[in-house]
Coordinates of C-alpha atoms in Angstrom, one line a residue:
X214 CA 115.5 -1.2 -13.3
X215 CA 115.3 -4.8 -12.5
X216 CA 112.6 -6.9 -12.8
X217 CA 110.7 -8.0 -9.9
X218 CA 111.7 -11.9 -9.3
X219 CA 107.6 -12.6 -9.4
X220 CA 107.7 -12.0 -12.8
X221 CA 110.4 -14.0 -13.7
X222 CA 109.7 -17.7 -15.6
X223 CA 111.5 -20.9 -16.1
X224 CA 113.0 -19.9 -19.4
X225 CA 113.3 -16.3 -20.4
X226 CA 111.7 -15.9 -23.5
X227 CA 112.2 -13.0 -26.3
X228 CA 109.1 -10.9 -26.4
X229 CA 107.1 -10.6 -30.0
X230 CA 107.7 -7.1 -31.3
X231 CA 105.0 -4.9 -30.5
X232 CA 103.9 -7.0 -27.8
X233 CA 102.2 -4.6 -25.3
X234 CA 100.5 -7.0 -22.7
X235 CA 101.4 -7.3 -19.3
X236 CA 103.0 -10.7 -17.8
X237 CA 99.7 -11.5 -16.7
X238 CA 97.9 -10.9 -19.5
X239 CA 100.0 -13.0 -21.7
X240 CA 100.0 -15.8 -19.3
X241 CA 96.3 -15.5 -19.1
X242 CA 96.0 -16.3 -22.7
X243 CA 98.7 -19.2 -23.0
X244 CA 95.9 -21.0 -19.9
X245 CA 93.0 -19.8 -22.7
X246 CA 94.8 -21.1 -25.9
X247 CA 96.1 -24.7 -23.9
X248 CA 94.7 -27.9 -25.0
X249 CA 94.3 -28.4 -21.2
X250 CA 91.9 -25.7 -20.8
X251 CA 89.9 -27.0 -23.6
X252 CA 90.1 -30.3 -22.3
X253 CA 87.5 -29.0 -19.2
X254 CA 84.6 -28.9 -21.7
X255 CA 84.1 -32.2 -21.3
X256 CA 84.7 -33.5 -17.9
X257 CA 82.4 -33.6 -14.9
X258 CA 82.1 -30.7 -12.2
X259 CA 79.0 -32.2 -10.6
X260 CA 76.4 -33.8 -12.7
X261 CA 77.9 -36.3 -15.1
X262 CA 77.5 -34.9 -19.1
X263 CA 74.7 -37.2 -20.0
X264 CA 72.6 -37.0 -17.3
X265 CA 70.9 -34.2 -18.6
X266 CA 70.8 -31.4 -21.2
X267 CA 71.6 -28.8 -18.5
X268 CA 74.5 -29.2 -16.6
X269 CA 78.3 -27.6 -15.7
X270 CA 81.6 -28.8 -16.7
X271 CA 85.0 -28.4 -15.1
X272 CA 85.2 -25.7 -18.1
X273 CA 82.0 -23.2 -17.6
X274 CA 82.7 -23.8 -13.7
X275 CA 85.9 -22.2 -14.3
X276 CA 84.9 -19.5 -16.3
X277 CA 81.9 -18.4 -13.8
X278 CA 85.0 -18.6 -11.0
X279 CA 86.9 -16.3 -13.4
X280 CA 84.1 -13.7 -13.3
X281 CA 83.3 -14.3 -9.6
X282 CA 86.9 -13.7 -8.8
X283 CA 87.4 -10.3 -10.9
X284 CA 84.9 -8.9 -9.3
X285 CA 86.2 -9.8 -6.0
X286 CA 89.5 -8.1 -6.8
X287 CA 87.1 -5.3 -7.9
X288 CA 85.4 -5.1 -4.5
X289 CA 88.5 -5.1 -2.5
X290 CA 90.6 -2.6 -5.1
X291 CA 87.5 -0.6 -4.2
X292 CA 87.1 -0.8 -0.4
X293 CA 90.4 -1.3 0.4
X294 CA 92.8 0.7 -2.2
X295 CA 96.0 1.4 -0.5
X296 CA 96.2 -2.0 0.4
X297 CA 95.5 -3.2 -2.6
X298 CA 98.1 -1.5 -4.4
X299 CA 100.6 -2.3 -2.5
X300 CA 99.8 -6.1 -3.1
X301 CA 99.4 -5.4 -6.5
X302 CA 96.0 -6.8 -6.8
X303 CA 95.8 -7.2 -10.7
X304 CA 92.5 -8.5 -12.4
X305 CA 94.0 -10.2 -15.1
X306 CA 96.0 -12.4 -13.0
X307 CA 93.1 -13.7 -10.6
X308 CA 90.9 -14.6 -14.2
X309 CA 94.2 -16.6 -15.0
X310 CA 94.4 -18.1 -11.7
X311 CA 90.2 -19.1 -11.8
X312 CA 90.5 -20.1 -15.4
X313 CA 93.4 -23.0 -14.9
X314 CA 92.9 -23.6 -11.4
X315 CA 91.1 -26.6 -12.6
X316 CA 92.9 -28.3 -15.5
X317 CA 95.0 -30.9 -13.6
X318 CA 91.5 -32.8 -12.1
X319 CA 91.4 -35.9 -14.1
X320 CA 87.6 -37.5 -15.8
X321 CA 85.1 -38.6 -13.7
X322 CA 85.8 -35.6 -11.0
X323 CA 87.2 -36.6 -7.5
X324 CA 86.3 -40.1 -8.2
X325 CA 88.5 -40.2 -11.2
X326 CA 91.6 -38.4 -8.6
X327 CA 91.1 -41.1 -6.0
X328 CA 91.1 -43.8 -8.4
X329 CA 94.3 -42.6 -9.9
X330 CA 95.7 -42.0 -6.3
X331 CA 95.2 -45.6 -5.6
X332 CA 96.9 -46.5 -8.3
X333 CA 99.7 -44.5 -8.2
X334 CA 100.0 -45.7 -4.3
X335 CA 103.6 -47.0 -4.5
X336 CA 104.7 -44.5 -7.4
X337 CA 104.2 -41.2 -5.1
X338 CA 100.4 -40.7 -5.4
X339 CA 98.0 -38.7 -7.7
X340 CA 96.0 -35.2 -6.7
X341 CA 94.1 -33.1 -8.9
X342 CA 96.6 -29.6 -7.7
X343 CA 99.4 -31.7 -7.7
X344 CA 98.2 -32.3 -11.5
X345 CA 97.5 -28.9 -12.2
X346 CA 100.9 -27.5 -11.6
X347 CA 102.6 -30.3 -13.4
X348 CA 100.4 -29.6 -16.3
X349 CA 101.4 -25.7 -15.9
X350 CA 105.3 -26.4 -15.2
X351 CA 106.0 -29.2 -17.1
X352 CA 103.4 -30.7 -19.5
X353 CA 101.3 -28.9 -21.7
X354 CA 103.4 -28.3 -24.9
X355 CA 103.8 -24.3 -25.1
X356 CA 107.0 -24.9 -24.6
X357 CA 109.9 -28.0 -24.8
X358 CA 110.3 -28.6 -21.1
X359 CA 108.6 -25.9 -19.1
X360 CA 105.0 -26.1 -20.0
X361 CA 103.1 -22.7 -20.3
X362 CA 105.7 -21.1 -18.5
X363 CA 104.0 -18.8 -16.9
X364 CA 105.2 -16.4 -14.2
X365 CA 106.3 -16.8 -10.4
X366 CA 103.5 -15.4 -9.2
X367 CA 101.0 -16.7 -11.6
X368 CA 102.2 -20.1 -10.1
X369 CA 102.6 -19.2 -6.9
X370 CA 98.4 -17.9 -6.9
X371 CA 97.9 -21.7 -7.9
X372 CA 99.5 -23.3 -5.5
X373 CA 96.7 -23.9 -2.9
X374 CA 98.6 -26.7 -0.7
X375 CA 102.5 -25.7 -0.8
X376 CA 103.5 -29.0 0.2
X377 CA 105.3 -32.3 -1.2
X378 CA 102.7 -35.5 -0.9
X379 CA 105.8 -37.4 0.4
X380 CA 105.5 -35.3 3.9
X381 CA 101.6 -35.1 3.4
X382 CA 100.4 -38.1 3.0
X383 CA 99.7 -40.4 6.0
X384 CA 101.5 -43.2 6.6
X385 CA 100.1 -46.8 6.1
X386 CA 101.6 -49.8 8.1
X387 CA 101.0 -51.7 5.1
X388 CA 100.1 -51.3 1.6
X389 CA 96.8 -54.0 0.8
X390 CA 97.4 -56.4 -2.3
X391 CA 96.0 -54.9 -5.4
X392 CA 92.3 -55.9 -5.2
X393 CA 89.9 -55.7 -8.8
X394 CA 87.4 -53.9 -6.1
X395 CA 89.3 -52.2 -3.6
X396 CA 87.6 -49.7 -1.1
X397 CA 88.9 -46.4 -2.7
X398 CA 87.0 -44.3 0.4
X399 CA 90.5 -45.6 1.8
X400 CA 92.6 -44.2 -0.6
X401 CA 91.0 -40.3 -0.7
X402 CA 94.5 -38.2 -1.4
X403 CA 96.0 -35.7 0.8
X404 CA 96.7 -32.4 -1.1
X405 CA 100.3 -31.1 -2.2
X406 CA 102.2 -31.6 -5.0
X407 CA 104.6 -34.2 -6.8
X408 CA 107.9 -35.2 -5.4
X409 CA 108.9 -35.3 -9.0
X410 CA 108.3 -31.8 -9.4
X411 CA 110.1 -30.8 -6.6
X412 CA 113.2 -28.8 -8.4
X413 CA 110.2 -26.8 -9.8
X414 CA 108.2 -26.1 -6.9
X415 CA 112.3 -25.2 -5.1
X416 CA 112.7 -22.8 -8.1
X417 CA 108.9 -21.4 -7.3
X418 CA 109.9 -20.5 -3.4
X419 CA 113.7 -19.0 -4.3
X420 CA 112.5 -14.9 -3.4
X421 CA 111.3 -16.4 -0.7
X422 CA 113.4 -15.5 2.6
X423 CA 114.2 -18.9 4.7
X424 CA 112.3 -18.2 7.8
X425 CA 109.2 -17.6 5.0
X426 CA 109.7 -20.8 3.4
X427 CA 109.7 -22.6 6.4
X428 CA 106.7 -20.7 7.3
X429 CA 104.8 -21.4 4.1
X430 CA 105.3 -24.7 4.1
X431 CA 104.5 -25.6 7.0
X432 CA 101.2 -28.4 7.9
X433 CA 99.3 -29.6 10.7
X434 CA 97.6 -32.6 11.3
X435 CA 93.9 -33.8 9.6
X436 CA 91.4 -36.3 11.5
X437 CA 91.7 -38.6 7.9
X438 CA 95.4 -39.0 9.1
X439 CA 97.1 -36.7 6.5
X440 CA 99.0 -33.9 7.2
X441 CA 98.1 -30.4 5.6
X442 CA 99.4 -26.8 4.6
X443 CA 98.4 -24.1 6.4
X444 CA 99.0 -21.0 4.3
X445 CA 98.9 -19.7 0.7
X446 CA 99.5 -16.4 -1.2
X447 CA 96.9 -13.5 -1.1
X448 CA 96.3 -14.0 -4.7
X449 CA 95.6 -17.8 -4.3
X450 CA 93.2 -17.0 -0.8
X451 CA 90.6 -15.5 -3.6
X452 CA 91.3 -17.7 -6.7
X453 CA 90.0 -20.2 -3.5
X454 CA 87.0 -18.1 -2.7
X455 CA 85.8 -17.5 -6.4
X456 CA 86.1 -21.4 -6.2
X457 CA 83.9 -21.9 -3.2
X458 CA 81.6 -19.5 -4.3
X459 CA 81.0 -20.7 -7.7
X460 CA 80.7 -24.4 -6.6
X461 CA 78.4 -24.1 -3.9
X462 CA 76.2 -21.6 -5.1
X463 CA 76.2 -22.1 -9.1
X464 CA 76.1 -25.7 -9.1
X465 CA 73.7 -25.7 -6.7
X466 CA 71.4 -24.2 -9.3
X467 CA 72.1 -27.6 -11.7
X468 CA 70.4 -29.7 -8.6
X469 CA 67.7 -27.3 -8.2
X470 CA 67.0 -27.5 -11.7
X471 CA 67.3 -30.8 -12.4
X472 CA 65.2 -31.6 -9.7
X473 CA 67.8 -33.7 -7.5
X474 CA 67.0 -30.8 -4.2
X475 CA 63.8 -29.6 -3.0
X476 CA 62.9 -27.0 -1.3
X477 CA 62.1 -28.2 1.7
X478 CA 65.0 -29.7 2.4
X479 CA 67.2 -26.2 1.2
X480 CA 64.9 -24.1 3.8
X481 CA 65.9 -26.4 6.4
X482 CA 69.3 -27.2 5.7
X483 CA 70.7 -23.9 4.8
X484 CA 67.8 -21.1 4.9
X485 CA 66.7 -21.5 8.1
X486 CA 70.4 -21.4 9.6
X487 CA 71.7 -18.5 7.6
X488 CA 68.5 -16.8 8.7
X489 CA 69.4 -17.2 12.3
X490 CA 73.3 -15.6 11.9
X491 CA 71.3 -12.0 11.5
X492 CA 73.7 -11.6 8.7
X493 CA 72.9 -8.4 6.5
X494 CA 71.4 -8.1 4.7
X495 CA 71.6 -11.7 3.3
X496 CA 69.4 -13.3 6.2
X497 CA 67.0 -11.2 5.9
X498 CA 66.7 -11.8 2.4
X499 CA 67.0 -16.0 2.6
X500 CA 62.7 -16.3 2.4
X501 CA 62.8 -14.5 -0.9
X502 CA 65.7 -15.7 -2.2
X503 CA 64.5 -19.7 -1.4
X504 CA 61.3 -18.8 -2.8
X505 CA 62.8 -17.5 -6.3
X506 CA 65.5 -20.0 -6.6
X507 CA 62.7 -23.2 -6.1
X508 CA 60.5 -20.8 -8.9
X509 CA 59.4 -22.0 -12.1
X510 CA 60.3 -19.0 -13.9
X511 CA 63.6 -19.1 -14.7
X512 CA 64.4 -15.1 -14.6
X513 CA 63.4 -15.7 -11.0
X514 CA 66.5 -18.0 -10.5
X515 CA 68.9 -16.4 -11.8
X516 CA 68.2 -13.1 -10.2
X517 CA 68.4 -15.3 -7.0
X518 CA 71.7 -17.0 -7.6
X519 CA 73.2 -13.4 -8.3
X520 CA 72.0 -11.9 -5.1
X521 CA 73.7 -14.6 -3.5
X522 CA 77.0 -14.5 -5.1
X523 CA 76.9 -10.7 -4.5
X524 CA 76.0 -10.8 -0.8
X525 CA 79.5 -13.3 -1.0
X526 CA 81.6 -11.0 -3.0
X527 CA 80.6 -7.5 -1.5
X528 CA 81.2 -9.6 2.3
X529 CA 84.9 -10.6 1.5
X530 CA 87.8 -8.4 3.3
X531 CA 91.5 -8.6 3.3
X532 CA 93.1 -9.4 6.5
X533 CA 96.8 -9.7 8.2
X534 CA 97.6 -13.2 9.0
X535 CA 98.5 -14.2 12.4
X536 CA 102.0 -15.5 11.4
X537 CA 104.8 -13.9 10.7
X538 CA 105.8 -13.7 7.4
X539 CA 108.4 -11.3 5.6
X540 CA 106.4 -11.3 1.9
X541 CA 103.5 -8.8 1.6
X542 CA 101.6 -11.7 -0.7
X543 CA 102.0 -14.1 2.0
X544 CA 101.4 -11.9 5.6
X545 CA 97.5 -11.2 3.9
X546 CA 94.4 -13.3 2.9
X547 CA 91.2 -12.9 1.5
X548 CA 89.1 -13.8 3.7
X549 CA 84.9 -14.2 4.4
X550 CA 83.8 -12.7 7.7
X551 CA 83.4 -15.8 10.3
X552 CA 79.8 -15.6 9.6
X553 CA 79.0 -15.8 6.3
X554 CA 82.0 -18.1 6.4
X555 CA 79.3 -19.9 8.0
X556 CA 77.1 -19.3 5.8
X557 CA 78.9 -20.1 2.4
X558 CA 79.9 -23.4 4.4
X559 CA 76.3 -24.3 4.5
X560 CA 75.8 -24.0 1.0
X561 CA 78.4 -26.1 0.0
X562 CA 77.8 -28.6 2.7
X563 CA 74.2 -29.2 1.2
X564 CA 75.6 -29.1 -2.2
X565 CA 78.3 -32.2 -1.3
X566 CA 75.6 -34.2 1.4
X567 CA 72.4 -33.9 -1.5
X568 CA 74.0 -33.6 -5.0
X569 CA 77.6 -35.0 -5.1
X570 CA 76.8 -37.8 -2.1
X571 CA 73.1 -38.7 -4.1
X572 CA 72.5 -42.7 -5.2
X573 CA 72.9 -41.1 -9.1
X574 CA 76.4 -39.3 -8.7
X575 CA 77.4 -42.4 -6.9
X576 CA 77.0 -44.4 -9.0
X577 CA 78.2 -42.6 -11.7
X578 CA 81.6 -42.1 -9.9
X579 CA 82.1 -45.9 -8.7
X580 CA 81.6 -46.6 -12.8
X581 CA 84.1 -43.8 -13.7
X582 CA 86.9 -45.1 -11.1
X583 CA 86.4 -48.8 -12.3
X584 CA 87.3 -47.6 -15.8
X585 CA 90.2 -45.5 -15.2
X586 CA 91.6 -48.2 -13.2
X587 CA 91.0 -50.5 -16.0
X588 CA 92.6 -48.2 -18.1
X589 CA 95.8 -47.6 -15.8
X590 CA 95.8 -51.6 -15.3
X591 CA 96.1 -52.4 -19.3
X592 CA 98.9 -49.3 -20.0
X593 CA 101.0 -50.5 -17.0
X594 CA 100.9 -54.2 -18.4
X595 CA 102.1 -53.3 -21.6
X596 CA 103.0 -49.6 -21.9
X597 CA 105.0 -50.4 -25.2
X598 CA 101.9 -52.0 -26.8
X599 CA 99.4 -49.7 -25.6
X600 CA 100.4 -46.3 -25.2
X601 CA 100.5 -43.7 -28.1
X602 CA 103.5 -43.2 -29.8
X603 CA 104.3 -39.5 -28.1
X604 CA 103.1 -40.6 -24.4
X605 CA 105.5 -44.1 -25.1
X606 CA 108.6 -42.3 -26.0
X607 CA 107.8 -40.1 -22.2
X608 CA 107.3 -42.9 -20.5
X609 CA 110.6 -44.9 -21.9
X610 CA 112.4 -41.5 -21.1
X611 CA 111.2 -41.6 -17.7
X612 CA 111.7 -45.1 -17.2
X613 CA 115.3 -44.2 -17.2
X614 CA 114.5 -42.5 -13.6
X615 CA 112.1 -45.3 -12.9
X616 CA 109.1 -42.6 -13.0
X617 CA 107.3 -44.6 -15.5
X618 CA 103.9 -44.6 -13.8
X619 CA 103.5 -41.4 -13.8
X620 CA 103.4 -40.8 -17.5
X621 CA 100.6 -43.2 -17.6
X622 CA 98.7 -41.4 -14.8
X623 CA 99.7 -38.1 -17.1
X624 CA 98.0 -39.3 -19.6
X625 CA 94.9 -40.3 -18.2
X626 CA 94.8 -38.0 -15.9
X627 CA 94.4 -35.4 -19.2
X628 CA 91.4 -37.7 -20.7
X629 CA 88.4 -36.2 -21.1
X630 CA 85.5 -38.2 -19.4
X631 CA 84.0 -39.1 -23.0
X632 CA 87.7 -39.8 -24.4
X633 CA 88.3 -42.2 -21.8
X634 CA 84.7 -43.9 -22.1
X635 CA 85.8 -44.5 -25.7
X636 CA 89.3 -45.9 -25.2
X637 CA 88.1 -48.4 -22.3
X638 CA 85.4 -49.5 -24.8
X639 CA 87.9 -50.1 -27.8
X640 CA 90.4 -51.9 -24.9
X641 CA 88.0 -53.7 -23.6
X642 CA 84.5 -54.4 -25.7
X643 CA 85.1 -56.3 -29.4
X644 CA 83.6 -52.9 -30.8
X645 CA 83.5 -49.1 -30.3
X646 CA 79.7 -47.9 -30.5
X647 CA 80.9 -46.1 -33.5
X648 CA 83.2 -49.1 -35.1
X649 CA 85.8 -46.4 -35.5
X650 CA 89.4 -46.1 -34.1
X651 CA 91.0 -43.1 -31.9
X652 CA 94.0 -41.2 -32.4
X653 CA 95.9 -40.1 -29.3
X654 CA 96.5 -37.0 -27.8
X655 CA 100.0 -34.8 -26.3
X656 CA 100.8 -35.9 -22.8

């Protein structure tokens, strides 16, 4: 019997004897074991590390996603089972897609991704997805020149914007002068991926019918002038929810407890609102829940945060698209009901407006984009000088194609936030705070 062309991979690779797992298992544990997996304990999800003793990373954000989106699969195995198994729902495959869907953002969070982006302005761009499938396809060093190799569908579940930044991106009459301090609000990325990594993303889309791929790919027009995709597989619609969910509801705890949100503002804002959608039975729970979430015992809190990311969970459905597609995994979604849609879409609007919009986070993130530009700066005046010796014999490889910029954003682009603090201050300051040198890392 053949196998099914989703479970194929770049490079076929013998199985180890005795081997039992499952694709998906196996390529769950190649995202575990990667360096850039690791790599997400120490850069920022909302709250810079440092700003307190009590904040999430890109790396326990990813594994609360994980758990939020196993037990969506859970929920919808559960109230939906034919159709489930005809999609092949499989719960090891959604923890893989939660766990890596991450590991391509670069330090300092978005600020960090539009930085690079400006950067990277006349060498095709930077975006954190774009990143995340180069790291998966190409970069991270499970294997010589395929990355973590991981299956069709595992890849296809992480592709949340099936498009090339070439045809996404809008179009500039004319691209400003480099400026030391240029507006970088200017310069926020549309989402897709790499031209470079187009034979990839082709090989990716080959079961695929034409009138699918067309279909898939297709975009739309965005108010910031960019262009955007409007579809993506059934397994990516709840890697995307866990996402959501996680982010607006978990890291709102962070702000609650460290004090940035009150709750007077949150009862306004968000409480008040979701108790006028009638939703249930999460409106009528919204007074309790504020009360226990603003509480000063913490058992309180976290009984509140789980009630909400239940309500989420137990709410989500799986529903036919409006668009004709050939591909079970593309014609359905996860989706939240158009309500508590709403709903969630509060939550994370506060979360962005109070937390990641604040005076502190601000200012955090202007600092972090000054330094990566720094950083991007010094390597492209004298990549032979500066790089390390693994990322300089990449970038004079690629310099053969004339694609030596983006090694350099490759390789800050996987810098932690504290690696990168270090290397600007032994660049850039007569003396590390520690006097001592750094070694450099794969990529």
């Amino acid at each position: 019997m053949s196998q099914s062309p989703w479970l194929t991979r770049l490079h076929t690779q013998p199985e180890r004897q005795g081997d039992q797992r499952s694709s998906f298992q196996r390529d769950k544990a190649r995202i575990l074991h990667s360096a850039a997996f690791r790599r997400l304990q120490a850069k920022t999800q909302v709250l810079g590390v440092g700003m307190n003793d009590f904040h999430r990373t890109r790396l326990t954000h990813s594994l609360e996603a994980a758990q939020i989106g196993t037990g969506i699969a859970s929920q919808l195995q559960q109230k939906f089972p034919q159709l489930a198994a005809r999609l092949e729902l499989n719960d090891n495959l959604i923890e893989a897609l939660c766990l890596a869907h991450d590991i391509g953002h670069p330090p300092f969070g978005h600020g960090g991704e539009v930085a690079l982006n400006y950067m990277m302005r006349e060498h095709g761009g930077f975006e954190g997805n774009g990143q995340t499938f180069r790291i998966l396809t190409k970069l991270e060093l499970y294997t010589a020149d395929a990355g973590m190799n991981l299956c069709r569908r595992t890849l296809l579940g992480l592709v949340k914007y099936p498009g090339l930044l070439s045809l996404l991106q809008k179009n500039r009459e004319a691209t400003p002068a480099f400026s030391a301090s240029p507006n970088l609000s200017n310069w926020i990325p549309a989402k897709g991926l790499f031209d470079d990594d187009k034979a990839v993303f082709d090989w990716l889309l080959q079961p695929l019918s034409d009138s699918d791929k067309v279909l898939f790919t297709a975009t739309e027009q965005q108010d910031d002038g960019h262009r955007r995709t409007r579809y993506k597989s059934f397994d990516c619609s709840i890697m995307e929810l866990a996402d959501d969910i996680a982010y607006s509801i978990h890291d709102l705890e962070d702000a609650i407890v460290t004090g940035i949100v009150n709750p007077d503002e949150f009862t306004r804002l968000v409480s008040d609102p979701i108790r006028a959608l009638q939703l249930t039975p999460l409106s009528m729970q919204m007074r309790d829940l504020t009360s226990k979430l603003f509480s000063d015992l913490h058992y309180d809190r976290k009984d509140a945060i789980g009630a909400l990311v239940n309500g989420f969970i137990t709410a989500i459905e799986i529903a036919r698209l409006d668009a004709d597609f050939e591909a079970p995994l593309l014609q359905y979604n996860a989706v939240l009901p158009k309500d508590f849609a709403k709903a969630l879409s509060l939550f994370k609007q506060f979360v962005y407006t109070r937390v990641i919009q604040s005076h502190e986070v601000q200012i955090l993130e202007f600092k972090g984009q000054q330094l990566v530009m720094a950083l991007f700066s010094a390597f492209a005046s004298d990549p032979l000088r500066l790089l390390p010796d693994n990322t300089r014999a990449r970038w004079l490889n690629a310099q053969k194609h004339r694609q030596g910029m983006r090694i350099i954003a490759d390789y800050i682009a996987g810098m932690t936030d504290e690696f990168a603090s270090r290397l600007y201050n032994q660049l850039f300051l007569p003396k590390t705070a520690s006097g001592q040198t750094m070694s450099g890392f794969q990529y």
